[in-house]
């Protein structure tokens, strides 16, 4: 018998596809949370491969803060068409208009935290019993605590101290009415693995992942882009710099990095030499030492 040996990317791909198929098998109405960032793009790409040539058995769900980069929104619509997926959009603006959430005020205001309510409302409206997320354990200390199958109670809340064991790749998806699961197929990928997989699969990406010139300003140690949602204050000089984004989210709290990396080879080399995590550019994670874990307990991604 020939001795087939899988490389690291093959093993990670096989694990993710197994979890995607297990999700489809165990749950009645799963959905894939899609932000337009590289991790959710890879997860959707893997889902396409997992069920090919059939259509993937769950929709992409995008929680739109209304403060997204234009490049991300353009890419989202093009990518959905490319992989023949259905798209469900939950609007944070609808949550604000209905009084479900109150928009923050002031120069550091962001809609990022408000997404939680919109997400939980969208899950309830769609009756999704499992939501696939692109979180990775190397990203952030709170995300390192997640299981592949992460239980949420009937309020959408997560208890990191009360999680189910996952021995021998056995996943317990049993739940009570009103509860749901978050499922993380990319848990064992690293940022470098993601970039290497994107390169191997030739997956198209939003243009802001690569170097480009744009107007930016510095605030609280982050390089923020000038957009119609975010303006510099009088004491914050606006300059034009060559930058790119390592992570994509709400434009009001997603920082850029100065970079000349204009293709995948250059991005991979830059990531290999980086001494700051990709979420180190996110101002929303700097609000407190436990900001991500606090948001996740409330039902965040």
PDB file of C-alpha atoms in Angstrom:
ATOM      1  CA  UNK A   1       0.000   0.000   0.000  1.00  0.00           C
ATOM      2  CA  UNK A   2       1.346   3.478  -0.817  1.00  0.00           C
ATOM      3  CA  UNK A   3       2.248   5.650   2.174  1.00  0.00           C
ATOM      4  CA  UNK A   4       0.352   8.912   1.776  1.00  0.00           C
ATOM      5  CA  UNK A   5       1.481  11.635   4.173  1.00  0.00           C
ATOM      6  CA  UNK A   6      -0.525  14.817   4.475  1.00  0.00           C
ATOM      7  CA  UNK A   7       1.279  18.104   4.949  1.00  0.00           C
ATOM      8  CA  UNK A   8       0.154  20.621   7.558  1.00  0.00           C
ATOM      9  CA  UNK A   9      -2.289  22.461   5.294  1.00  0.00           C
ATOM     10  CA  UNK A  10      -3.802  19.152   4.120  1.00  0.00           C
ATOM     11  CA  UNK A  11      -4.352  18.106   7.741  1.00  0.00           C
ATOM     12  CA  UNK A  12      -5.920  21.429   8.686  1.00  0.00           C
ATOM     13  CA  UNK A  13      -8.146  21.340   5.610  1.00  0.00           C
ATOM     14  CA  UNK A  14      -9.264  17.777   6.369  1.00  0.00           C
ATOM     15  CA  UNK A  15     -10.039  18.686   9.993  1.00  0.00           C
ATOM     16  CA  UNK A  16     -12.052  21.767   8.991  1.00  0.00           C
ATOM     17  CA  UNK A  17     -14.009  19.875   6.332  1.00  0.00           C
ATOM     18  CA  UNK A  18     -14.775  17.113   8.847  1.00  0.00           C
ATOM     19  CA  UNK A  19     -16.161  19.687  11.294  1.00  0.00           C
ATOM     20  CA  UNK A  20     -18.186  21.412   8.563  1.00  0.00           C
ATOM     21  CA  UNK A  21     -19.735  18.102   7.540  1.00  0.00           C
ATOM     22  CA  UNK A  22     -20.328  17.150  11.173  1.00  0.00           C
ATOM     23  CA  UNK A  23     -22.148  20.459  11.658  1.00  0.00           C
ATOM     24  CA  UNK A  24     -24.387  19.769   8.685  1.00  0.00           C
ATOM     25  CA  UNK A  25     -25.083  16.271  10.033  1.00  0.00           C
ATOM     26  CA  UNK A  26     -25.854  17.201  13.648  1.00  0.00           C
ATOM     27  CA  UNK A  27     -27.848  20.398  13.227  1.00  0.00           C
ATOM     28  CA  UNK A  28     -31.075  21.143  11.424  1.00  0.00           C
ATOM     29  CA  UNK A  29     -30.487  24.751  10.403  1.00  0.00           C
ATOM     30  CA  UNK A  30     -26.849  25.921  10.554  1.00  0.00           C
ATOM     31  CA  UNK A  31     -25.477  29.192   9.183  1.00  0.00           C
ATOM     32  CA  UNK A  32     -21.995  30.498   8.373  1.00  0.00           C
ATOM     33  CA  UNK A  33     -21.072  33.866   9.908  1.00  0.00           C
ATOM     34  CA  UNK A  34     -19.362  35.898   7.193  1.00  0.00           C
ATOM     35  CA  UNK A  35     -17.579  39.197   7.811  1.00  0.00           C
ATOM     36  CA  UNK A  36     -15.687  39.531   4.536  1.00  0.00           C
ATOM     37  CA  UNK A  37     -12.421  39.012   6.439  1.00  0.00           C
ATOM     38  CA  UNK A  38      -9.828  36.421   5.444  1.00  0.00           C
ATOM     39  CA  UNK A  39     -10.842  33.828   8.058  1.00  0.00           C
ATOM     40  CA  UNK A  40     -14.516  33.785   7.133  1.00  0.00           C
ATOM     41  CA  UNK A  41     -13.492  33.749   3.466  1.00  0.00           C
ATOM     42  CA  UNK A  42     -11.348  30.640   4.026  1.00  0.00           C
ATOM     43  CA  UNK A  43     -14.140  29.007   6.035  1.00  0.00           C
ATOM     44  CA  UNK A  44     -16.661  29.640   3.246  1.00  0.00           C
ATOM     45  CA  UNK A  45     -14.158  28.341   0.690  1.00  0.00           C
ATOM     46  CA  UNK A  46     -13.712  25.156   2.733  1.00  0.00           C
ATOM     47  CA  UNK A  47     -17.492  24.776   3.026  1.00  0.00           C
ATOM     48  CA  UNK A  48     -17.749  25.015  -0.737  1.00  0.00           C
ATOM     49  CA  UNK A  49     -15.172  22.214  -1.071  1.00  0.00           C
ATOM     50  CA  UNK A  50     -16.797  20.120   1.688  1.00  0.00           C
ATOM     51  CA  UNK A  51     -20.103  19.789  -0.152  1.00  0.00           C
ATOM     52  CA  UNK A  52     -19.036  20.149  -3.785  1.00  0.00           C
ATOM     53  CA  UNK A  53     -20.638  19.684  -6.313  1.00  0.00           C
ATOM     54  CA  UNK A  54     -23.764  20.315  -4.240  1.00  0.00           C
ATOM     55  CA  UNK A  55     -24.508  23.794  -2.975  1.00  0.00           C
ATOM     56  CA  UNK A  56     -23.352  24.412   0.595  1.00  0.00           C
ATOM     57  CA  UNK A  57     -26.255  23.585   2.944  1.00  0.00           C
ATOM     58  CA  UNK A  58     -26.253  26.827   4.913  1.00  0.00           C
ATOM     59  CA  UNK A  59     -26.428  30.557   4.153  1.00  0.00           C
ATOM     60  CA  UNK A  60     -23.771  33.160   4.767  1.00  0.00           C
ATOM     61  CA  UNK A  61     -24.884  35.549   7.536  1.00  0.00           C
ATOM     62  CA  UNK A  62     -23.308  39.010   7.561  1.00  0.00           C
ATOM     63  CA  UNK A  63     -23.886  41.395  10.457  1.00  0.00           C
ATOM     64  CA  UNK A  64     -23.534  44.803   8.831  1.00  0.00           C
ATOM     65  CA  UNK A  65     -22.575  47.613  11.212  1.00  0.00           C
ATOM     66  CA  UNK A  66     -23.155  50.178   8.486  1.00  0.00           C
ATOM     67  CA  UNK A  67     -19.565  51.317   9.060  1.00  0.00           C
ATOM     68  CA  UNK A  68     -17.789  48.852   6.793  1.00  0.00           C
ATOM     69  CA  UNK A  69     -14.992  49.568   4.358  1.00  0.00           C
ATOM     70  CA  UNK A  70     -16.392  49.997   0.852  1.00  0.00           C
ATOM     71  CA  UNK A  71     -13.876  47.465  -0.469  1.00  0.00           C
ATOM     72  CA  UNK A  72     -15.245  44.842   1.932  1.00  0.00           C
ATOM     73  CA  UNK A  73     -18.837  45.324   0.841  1.00  0.00           C
ATOM     74  CA  UNK A  74     -17.955  45.170  -2.849  1.00  0.00           C
ATOM     75  CA  UNK A  75     -15.958  42.002  -2.255  1.00  0.00           C
ATOM     76  CA  UNK A  76     -18.753  40.410  -0.197  1.00  0.00           C
ATOM     77  CA  UNK A  77     -21.261  40.602  -3.020  1.00  0.00           C
ATOM     78  CA  UNK A  78     -18.754  39.357  -5.607  1.00  0.00           C
ATOM     79  CA  UNK A  79     -17.661  36.439  -3.418  1.00  0.00           C
ATOM     80  CA  UNK A  80     -21.224  35.334  -2.622  1.00  0.00           C
ATOM     81  CA  UNK A  81     -21.909  35.162  -6.351  1.00  0.00           C
ATOM     82  CA  UNK A  82     -18.638  33.298  -6.992  1.00  0.00           C
ATOM     83  CA  UNK A  83     -19.373  30.467  -4.541  1.00  0.00           C
ATOM     84  CA  UNK A  84     -23.123  30.382  -5.323  1.00  0.00           C
ATOM     85  CA  UNK A  85     -24.140  31.002  -1.717  1.00  0.00           C
ATOM     86  CA  UNK A  86     -27.223  32.643  -0.282  1.00  0.00           C
ATOM     87  CA  UNK A  87     -26.691  35.745   1.851  1.00  0.00           C
ATOM     88  CA  UNK A  88     -28.592  36.907   4.941  1.00  0.00           C
ATOM     89  CA  UNK A  89     -27.769  40.400   6.243  1.00  0.00           C
ATOM     90  CA  UNK A  90     -28.511  41.669   9.748  1.00  0.00           C
ATOM     91  CA  UNK A  91     -28.338  45.463  10.024  1.00  0.00           C
ATOM     92  CA  UNK A  92     -27.079  47.159  13.183  1.00  0.00           C
ATOM     93  CA  UNK A  93     -28.887  50.269  11.957  1.00  0.00           C
ATOM     94  CA  UNK A  94     -32.188  48.382  12.308  1.00  0.00           C
ATOM     95  CA  UNK A  95     -31.306  47.573  15.924  1.00  0.00           C
ATOM     96  CA  UNK A  96     -30.586  51.263  16.558  1.00  0.00           C
ATOM     97  CA  UNK A  97     -33.779  52.437  14.836  1.00  0.00           C
ATOM     98  CA  UNK A  98     -35.921  49.985  16.816  1.00  0.00           C
ATOM     99  CA  UNK A  99     -34.381  51.025  20.135  1.00  0.00           C
ATOM    100  CA  UNK A 100     -32.799  47.626  20.729  1.00  0.00           C
ATOM    101  CA  UNK A 101     -29.395  49.283  21.165  1.00  0.00           C
ATOM    102  CA  UNK A 102     -28.159  52.810  21.836  1.00  0.00           C
ATOM    103  CA  UNK A 103     -25.441  54.156  19.580  1.00  0.00           C
ATOM    104  CA  UNK A 104     -22.252  55.279  21.298  1.00  0.00           C
ATOM    105  CA  UNK A 105     -21.286  58.959  21.207  1.00  0.00           C
ATOM    106  CA  UNK A 106     -17.944  60.725  21.187  1.00  0.00           C
ATOM    107  CA  UNK A 107     -14.726  60.453  19.176  1.00  0.00           C
ATOM    108  CA  UNK A 108     -14.108  56.803  20.137  1.00  0.00           C
ATOM    109  CA  UNK A 109     -17.667  55.659  19.443  1.00  0.00           C
ATOM    110  CA  UNK A 110     -17.986  52.351  17.620  1.00  0.00           C
ATOM    111  CA  UNK A 111     -20.815  50.088  16.558  1.00  0.00           C
ATOM    112  CA  UNK A 112     -18.673  46.995  17.024  1.00  0.00           C
ATOM    113  CA  UNK A 113     -20.148  46.012  20.396  1.00  0.00           C
ATOM    114  CA  UNK A 114     -23.672  46.716  19.138  1.00  0.00           C
ATOM    115  CA  UNK A 115     -23.298  43.830  16.695  1.00  0.00           C
ATOM    116  CA  UNK A 116     -24.005  41.342  19.484  1.00  0.00           C
ATOM    117  CA  UNK A 117     -27.679  42.276  19.770  1.00  0.00           C
ATOM    118  CA  UNK A 118     -28.116  42.307  15.990  1.00  0.00           C
ATOM    119  CA  UNK A 119     -26.404  38.924  15.725  1.00  0.00           C
ATOM    120  CA  UNK A 120     -28.574  37.311  18.406  1.00  0.00           C
ATOM    121  CA  UNK A 121     -31.720  38.792  16.852  1.00  0.00           C
ATOM    122  CA  UNK A 122     -30.677  37.481  13.423  1.00  0.00           C
ATOM    123  CA  UNK A 123     -30.009  34.015  14.863  1.00  0.00           C
ATOM    124  CA  UNK A 124     -33.417  33.996  16.533  1.00  0.00           C
ATOM    125  CA  UNK A 125     -35.203  35.246  13.429  1.00  0.00           C
ATOM    126  CA  UNK A 126     -33.514  32.658  11.214  1.00  0.00           C
ATOM    127  CA  UNK A 127     -33.910  29.905  13.825  1.00  0.00           C
ATOM    128  CA  UNK A 128     -30.267  28.931  13.346  1.00  0.00           C
ATOM    129  CA  UNK A 129     -29.226  26.180  15.742  1.00  0.00           C
ATOM    130  CA  UNK A 130     -25.518  26.383  14.874  1.00  0.00           C
ATOM    131  CA  UNK A 131     -23.430  29.287  13.622  1.00  0.00           C
ATOM    132  CA  UNK A 132     -20.051  28.597  12.039  1.00  0.00           C
ATOM    133  CA  UNK A 133     -17.430  31.186  12.972  1.00  0.00           C
ATOM    134  CA  UNK A 134     -13.936  31.860  11.674  1.00  0.00           C
ATOM    135  CA  UNK A 135     -12.303  32.273  15.097  1.00  0.00           C
ATOM    136  CA  UNK A 136      -8.839  30.793  15.612  1.00  0.00           C
ATOM    137  CA  UNK A 137      -7.195  29.886  18.922  1.00  0.00           C
ATOM    138  CA  UNK A 138      -4.013  31.844  18.128  1.00  0.00           C
ATOM    139  CA  UNK A 139      -5.925  35.097  17.570  1.00  0.00           C
ATOM    140  CA  UNK A 140      -6.742  36.192  21.094  1.00  0.00           C
ATOM    141  CA  UNK A 141      -6.695  34.681  24.585  1.00  0.00           C
ATOM    142  CA  UNK A 142     -10.502  34.503  24.901  1.00  0.00           C
ATOM    143  CA  UNK A 143     -10.792  32.699  21.570  1.00  0.00           C
ATOM    144  CA  UNK A 144      -8.148  30.216  22.715  1.00  0.00           C
ATOM    145  CA  UNK A 145     -10.686  28.960  25.278  1.00  0.00           C
ATOM    146  CA  UNK A 146     -13.268  27.950  22.682  1.00  0.00           C
ATOM    147  CA  UNK A 147     -14.057  24.338  21.815  1.00  0.00           C
ATOM    148  CA  UNK A 148     -14.814  23.326  18.216  1.00  0.00           C
ATOM    149  CA  UNK A 149     -18.485  23.015  19.260  1.00  0.00           C
ATOM    150  CA  UNK A 150     -19.126  25.906  21.664  1.00  0.00           C
ATOM    151  CA  UNK A 151     -22.460  25.853  23.483  1.00  0.00           C
ATOM    152  CA  UNK A 152     -24.576  29.009  23.898  1.00  0.00           C
ATOM    153  CA  UNK A 153     -27.504  29.166  26.307  1.00  0.00           C
ATOM    154  CA  UNK A 154     -31.002  30.383  25.464  1.00  0.00           C
ATOM    155  CA  UNK A 155     -29.814  33.982  25.953  1.00  0.00           C
ATOM    156  CA  UNK A 156     -26.975  33.446  23.457  1.00  0.00           C
ATOM    157  CA  UNK A 157     -24.404  33.623  26.256  1.00  0.00           C
ATOM    158  CA  UNK A 158     -21.138  31.682  26.521  1.00  0.00           C
ATOM    159  CA  UNK A 159     -19.753  30.218  29.744  1.00  0.00           C
ATOM    160  CA  UNK A 160     -16.026  29.512  29.250  1.00  0.00           C
ATOM    161  CA  UNK A 161     -15.895  27.523  32.527  1.00  0.00           C
ATOM    162  CA  UNK A 162     -18.670  25.138  31.521  1.00  0.00           C
ATOM    163  CA  UNK A 163     -17.717  23.582  28.195  1.00  0.00           C
ATOM    164  CA  UNK A 164     -18.113  20.054  26.969  1.00  0.00           C
ATOM    165  CA  UNK A 165     -15.129  17.719  26.517  1.00  0.00           C
ATOM    166  CA  UNK A 166     -14.150  16.856  22.942  1.00  0.00           C
ATOM    167  CA  UNK A 167     -12.266  13.563  23.134  1.00  0.00           C
ATOM    168  CA  UNK A 168     -11.303  11.608  20.003  1.00  0.00           C
ATOM    169  CA  UNK A 169     -13.025  14.174  17.783  1.00  0.00           C
ATOM    170  CA  UNK A 170     -16.439  13.384  19.228  1.00  0.00           C
ATOM    171  CA  UNK A 171     -18.615  16.510  19.305  1.00  0.00           C
ATOM    172  CA  UNK A 172     -21.697  16.816  21.489  1.00  0.00           C
ATOM    173  CA  UNK A 173     -24.243  19.039  19.765  1.00  0.00           C
ATOM    174  CA  UNK A 174     -27.199  18.241  22.006  1.00  0.00           C
ATOM    175  CA  UNK A 175     -29.099  21.304  23.134  1.00  0.00           C
ATOM    176  CA  UNK A 176     -32.347  22.470  24.678  1.00  0.00           C
ATOM    177  CA  UNK A 177     -34.934  24.572  22.835  1.00  0.00           C
ATOM    178  CA  UNK A 178     -33.708  28.128  22.310  1.00  0.00           C
ATOM    179  CA  UNK A 179     -30.042  27.225  22.707  1.00  0.00           C
ATOM    180  CA  UNK A 180     -27.535  27.126  19.871  1.00  0.00           C
ATOM    181  CA  UNK A 181     -23.900  26.361  19.134  1.00  0.00           C
ATOM    182  CA  UNK A 182     -21.025  28.322  17.687  1.00  0.00           C
ATOM    183  CA  UNK A 183     -18.763  26.057  15.663  1.00  0.00           C
ATOM    184  CA  UNK A 184     -15.139  26.936  14.844  1.00  0.00           C
ATOM    185  CA  UNK A 185     -13.670  24.797  12.031  1.00  0.00           C
ATOM    186  CA  UNK A 186     -10.507  26.939  11.807  1.00  0.00           C
ATOM    187  CA  UNK A 187      -9.596  26.634  15.501  1.00  0.00           C
ATOM    188  CA  UNK A 188      -6.196  25.048  14.860  1.00  0.00           C
ATOM    189  CA  UNK A 189      -5.195  27.307  11.963  1.00  0.00           C
ATOM    190  CA  UNK A 190      -2.696  30.074  12.681  1.00  0.00           C
ATOM    191  CA  UNK A 191      -2.569  33.403  10.867  1.00  0.00           C
ATOM    192  CA  UNK A 192       0.319  32.046   8.810  1.00  0.00           C
ATOM    193  CA  UNK A 193      -1.648  28.888   7.960  1.00  0.00           C
ATOM    194  CA  UNK A 194      -4.519  31.049   6.717  1.00  0.00           C
ATOM    195  CA  UNK A 195      -2.243  33.034   4.411  1.00  0.00           C
ATOM    196  CA  UNK A 196      -0.475  29.910   3.155  1.00  0.00           C
ATOM    197  CA  UNK A 197      -3.830  28.249   2.447  1.00  0.00           C
ATOM    198  CA  UNK A 198      -5.111  31.334   0.612  1.00  0.00           C
ATOM    199  CA  UNK A 199      -1.974  31.258  -1.515  1.00  0.00           C
ATOM    200  CA  UNK A 200      -2.262  27.532  -2.235  1.00  0.00           C
ATOM    201  CA  UNK A 201      -5.936  27.741  -3.158  1.00  0.00           C
ATOM    202  CA  UNK A 202      -5.591  31.046  -5.033  1.00  0.00           C
ATOM    203  CA  UNK A 203      -8.522  32.520  -3.104  1.00  0.00           C
ATOM    204  CA  UNK A 204      -9.465  36.097  -4.064  1.00  0.00           C
ATOM    205  CA  UNK A 205      -9.330  38.661  -1.252  1.00  0.00           C
ATOM    206  CA  UNK A 206     -10.538  42.216  -0.589  1.00  0.00           C
ATOM    207  CA  UNK A 207      -8.016  44.704  -1.940  1.00  0.00           C
ATOM    208  CA  UNK A 208      -7.407  46.366   1.441  1.00  0.00           C
ATOM    209  CA  UNK A 209      -5.432  43.330   2.601  1.00  0.00           C
ATOM    210  CA  UNK A 210      -2.667  44.550   0.289  1.00  0.00           C
ATOM    211  CA  UNK A 211      -0.671  47.784   0.376  1.00  0.00           C
ATOM    212  CA  UNK A 212      -2.328  50.917  -0.937  1.00  0.00           C
ATOM    213  CA  UNK A 213      -2.201  54.634  -0.268  1.00  0.00           C
ATOM    214  CA  UNK A 214      -4.950  56.262   1.766  1.00  0.00           C
ATOM    215  CA  UNK A 215      -5.606  59.074   4.228  1.00  0.00           C
ATOM    216  CA  UNK A 216      -5.017  57.992   7.825  1.00  0.00           C
ATOM    217  CA  UNK A 217      -4.484  59.415  11.281  1.00  0.00           C
ATOM    218  CA  UNK A 218      -3.238  58.018  14.585  1.00  0.00           C
ATOM    219  CA  UNK A 219      -5.452  57.560  17.629  1.00  0.00           C
ATOM    220  CA  UNK A 220      -4.616  55.635  20.807  1.00  0.00           C
ATOM    221  CA  UNK A 221      -1.740  53.869  19.120  1.00  0.00           C
ATOM    222  CA  UNK A 222      -3.770  52.727  16.098  1.00  0.00           C
ATOM    223  CA  UNK A 223      -3.548  53.933  12.504  1.00  0.00           C
ATOM    224  CA  UNK A 224      -7.155  54.590  11.478  1.00  0.00           C
ATOM    225  CA  UNK A 225      -8.440  55.301   7.997  1.00  0.00           C
ATOM    226  CA  UNK A 226     -10.394  58.437   7.238  1.00  0.00           C
ATOM    227  CA  UNK A 227     -13.864  57.369   6.100  1.00  0.00           C
ATOM    228  CA  UNK A 228     -17.290  58.960   5.954  1.00  0.00           C
ATOM    229  CA  UNK A 229     -17.918  57.274   9.337  1.00  0.00           C
ATOM    230  CA  UNK A 230     -14.686  58.331  11.020  1.00  0.00           C
ATOM    231  CA  UNK A 231     -12.990  61.717  10.967  1.00  0.00           C
ATOM    232  CA  UNK A 232      -9.828  62.954  12.664  1.00  0.00           C
ATOM    233  CA  UNK A 233     -10.114  65.441  15.490  1.00  0.00           C
ATOM    234  CA  UNK A 234      -8.415  68.831  15.309  1.00  0.00           C
ATOM    235  CA  UNK A 235      -5.318  67.614  17.135  1.00  0.00           C
ATOM    236  CA  UNK A 236      -4.979  64.486  14.944  1.00  0.00           C
ATOM    237  CA  UNK A 237      -3.100  65.340  11.732  1.00  0.00           C
ATOM    238  CA  UNK A 238      -4.240  63.510   8.613  1.00  0.00           C
ATOM    239  CA  UNK A 239      -1.513  62.144   6.348  1.00  0.00           C
ATOM    240  CA  UNK A 240      -1.332  59.880   3.321  1.00  0.00           C
ATOM    241  CA  UNK A 241       0.501  56.625   3.971  1.00  0.00           C
ATOM    242  CA  UNK A 242       1.101  53.294   2.290  1.00  0.00           C
ATOM    243  CA  UNK A 243      -0.799  50.847   4.481  1.00  0.00           C
ATOM    244  CA  UNK A 244      -2.676  47.586   4.488  1.00  0.00           C
ATOM    245  CA  UNK A 245      -5.035  45.854   6.921  1.00  0.00           C
ATOM    246  CA  UNK A 246      -4.208  42.575   8.684  1.00  0.00           C
ATOM    247  CA  UNK A 247      -7.761  42.172   9.928  1.00  0.00           C
ATOM    248  CA  UNK A 248     -11.027  43.595   8.634  1.00  0.00           C
ATOM    249  CA  UNK A 249     -13.918  44.803  10.751  1.00  0.00           C
ATOM    250  CA  UNK A 250     -15.844  47.946  11.599  1.00  0.00           C
ATOM    251  CA  UNK A 251     -13.913  50.828  10.035  1.00  0.00           C
ATOM    252  CA  UNK A 252     -14.170  52.895  13.230  1.00  0.00           C
ATOM    253  CA  UNK A 253     -12.011  50.496  15.257  1.00  0.00           C
ATOM    254  CA  UNK A 254      -9.921  48.556  12.735  1.00  0.00           C
ATOM    255  CA  UNK A 255      -6.363  49.815  12.495  1.00  0.00           C
ATOM    256  CA  UNK A 256      -4.004  49.582   9.546  1.00  0.00           C
ATOM    257  CA  UNK A 257      -0.293  48.820   9.466  1.00  0.00           C
ATOM    258  CA  UNK A 258       2.297  50.630   7.396  1.00  0.00           C
ATOM    259  CA  UNK A 259       3.308  48.140   4.731  1.00  0.00           C
ATOM    260  CA  UNK A 260       4.519  47.780   1.163  1.00  0.00           C
ATOM    261  CA  UNK A 261       3.326  44.156   0.904  1.00  0.00           C
ATOM    262  CA  UNK A 262       1.405  44.144  -2.369  1.00  0.00           C
ATOM    263  CA  UNK A 263       1.112  40.392  -3.051  1.00  0.00           C
ATOM    264  CA  UNK A 264       0.743  37.149  -1.115  1.00  0.00           C
ATOM    265  CA  UNK A 265       4.459  36.336  -1.068  1.00  0.00           C
ATOM    266  CA  UNK A 266       5.226  39.709   0.494  1.00  0.00           C
ATOM    267  CA  UNK A 267       2.327  39.458   2.976  1.00  0.00           C
ATOM    268  CA  UNK A 268       3.493  36.007   4.113  1.00  0.00           C
ATOM    269  CA  UNK A 269       7.046  37.266   4.591  1.00  0.00           C
ATOM    270  CA  UNK A 270       5.731  40.238   6.574  1.00  0.00           C
ATOM    271  CA  UNK A 271       3.528  38.075   8.812  1.00  0.00           C
ATOM    272  CA  UNK A 272       6.467  35.751   9.495  1.00  0.00           C
ATOM    273  CA  UNK A 273       8.514  38.708  10.779  1.00  0.00           C
ATOM    274  CA  UNK A 274       5.694  40.456  12.667  1.00  0.00           C
ATOM    275  CA  UNK A 275       5.982  40.942  16.432  1.00  0.00           C
ATOM    276  CA  UNK A 276       2.434  42.194  16.953  1.00  0.00           C
ATOM    277  CA  UNK A 277      -0.652  40.000  16.686  1.00  0.00           C
ATOM    278  CA  UNK A 278      -3.125  40.815  13.937  1.00  0.00           C
ATOM    279  CA  UNK A 279      -5.729  41.947  16.493  1.00  0.00           C
ATOM    280  CA  UNK A 280      -3.149  44.265  18.009  1.00  0.00           C
ATOM    281  CA  UNK A 281      -4.424  46.833  15.519  1.00  0.00           C
ATOM    282  CA  UNK A 282      -8.015  46.598  16.794  1.00  0.00           C
ATOM    283  CA  UNK A 283      -8.849  49.466  19.151  1.00  0.00           C
ATOM    284  CA  UNK A 284     -11.987  47.682  20.415  1.00  0.00           C
ATOM    285  CA  UNK A 285      -9.799  44.966  21.965  1.00  0.00           C
ATOM    286  CA  UNK A 286      -7.873  47.609  23.934  1.00  0.00           C
ATOM    287  CA  UNK A 287     -10.831  48.926  25.923  1.00  0.00           C
ATOM    288  CA  UNK A 288     -10.000  46.525  28.775  1.00  0.00           C
ATOM    289  CA  UNK A 289      -7.876  43.445  29.443  1.00  0.00           C
ATOM    290  CA  UNK A 290     -10.963  41.232  29.126  1.00  0.00           C
ATOM    291  CA  UNK A 291     -12.869  43.150  26.452  1.00  0.00           C
ATOM    292  CA  UNK A 292     -13.080  40.253  23.979  1.00  0.00           C
ATOM    293  CA  UNK A 293     -14.064  37.682  26.609  1.00  0.00           C
ATOM    294  CA  UNK A 294     -16.699  40.015  28.043  1.00  0.00           C
ATOM    295  CA  UNK A 295     -18.212  40.516  24.581  1.00  0.00           C
ATOM    296  CA  UNK A 296     -18.116  36.785  23.826  1.00  0.00           C
ATOM    297  CA  UNK A 297     -19.924  35.962  27.078  1.00  0.00           C
ATOM    298  CA  UNK A 298     -22.713  38.278  25.934  1.00  0.00           C
ATOM    299  CA  UNK A 299     -23.009  36.524  22.563  1.00  0.00           C
ATOM    300  CA  UNK A 300     -20.393  38.202  20.353  1.00  0.00           C
ATOM    301  CA  UNK A 301     -18.738  36.303  17.490  1.00  0.00           C
TER     302      UNK A 301
END
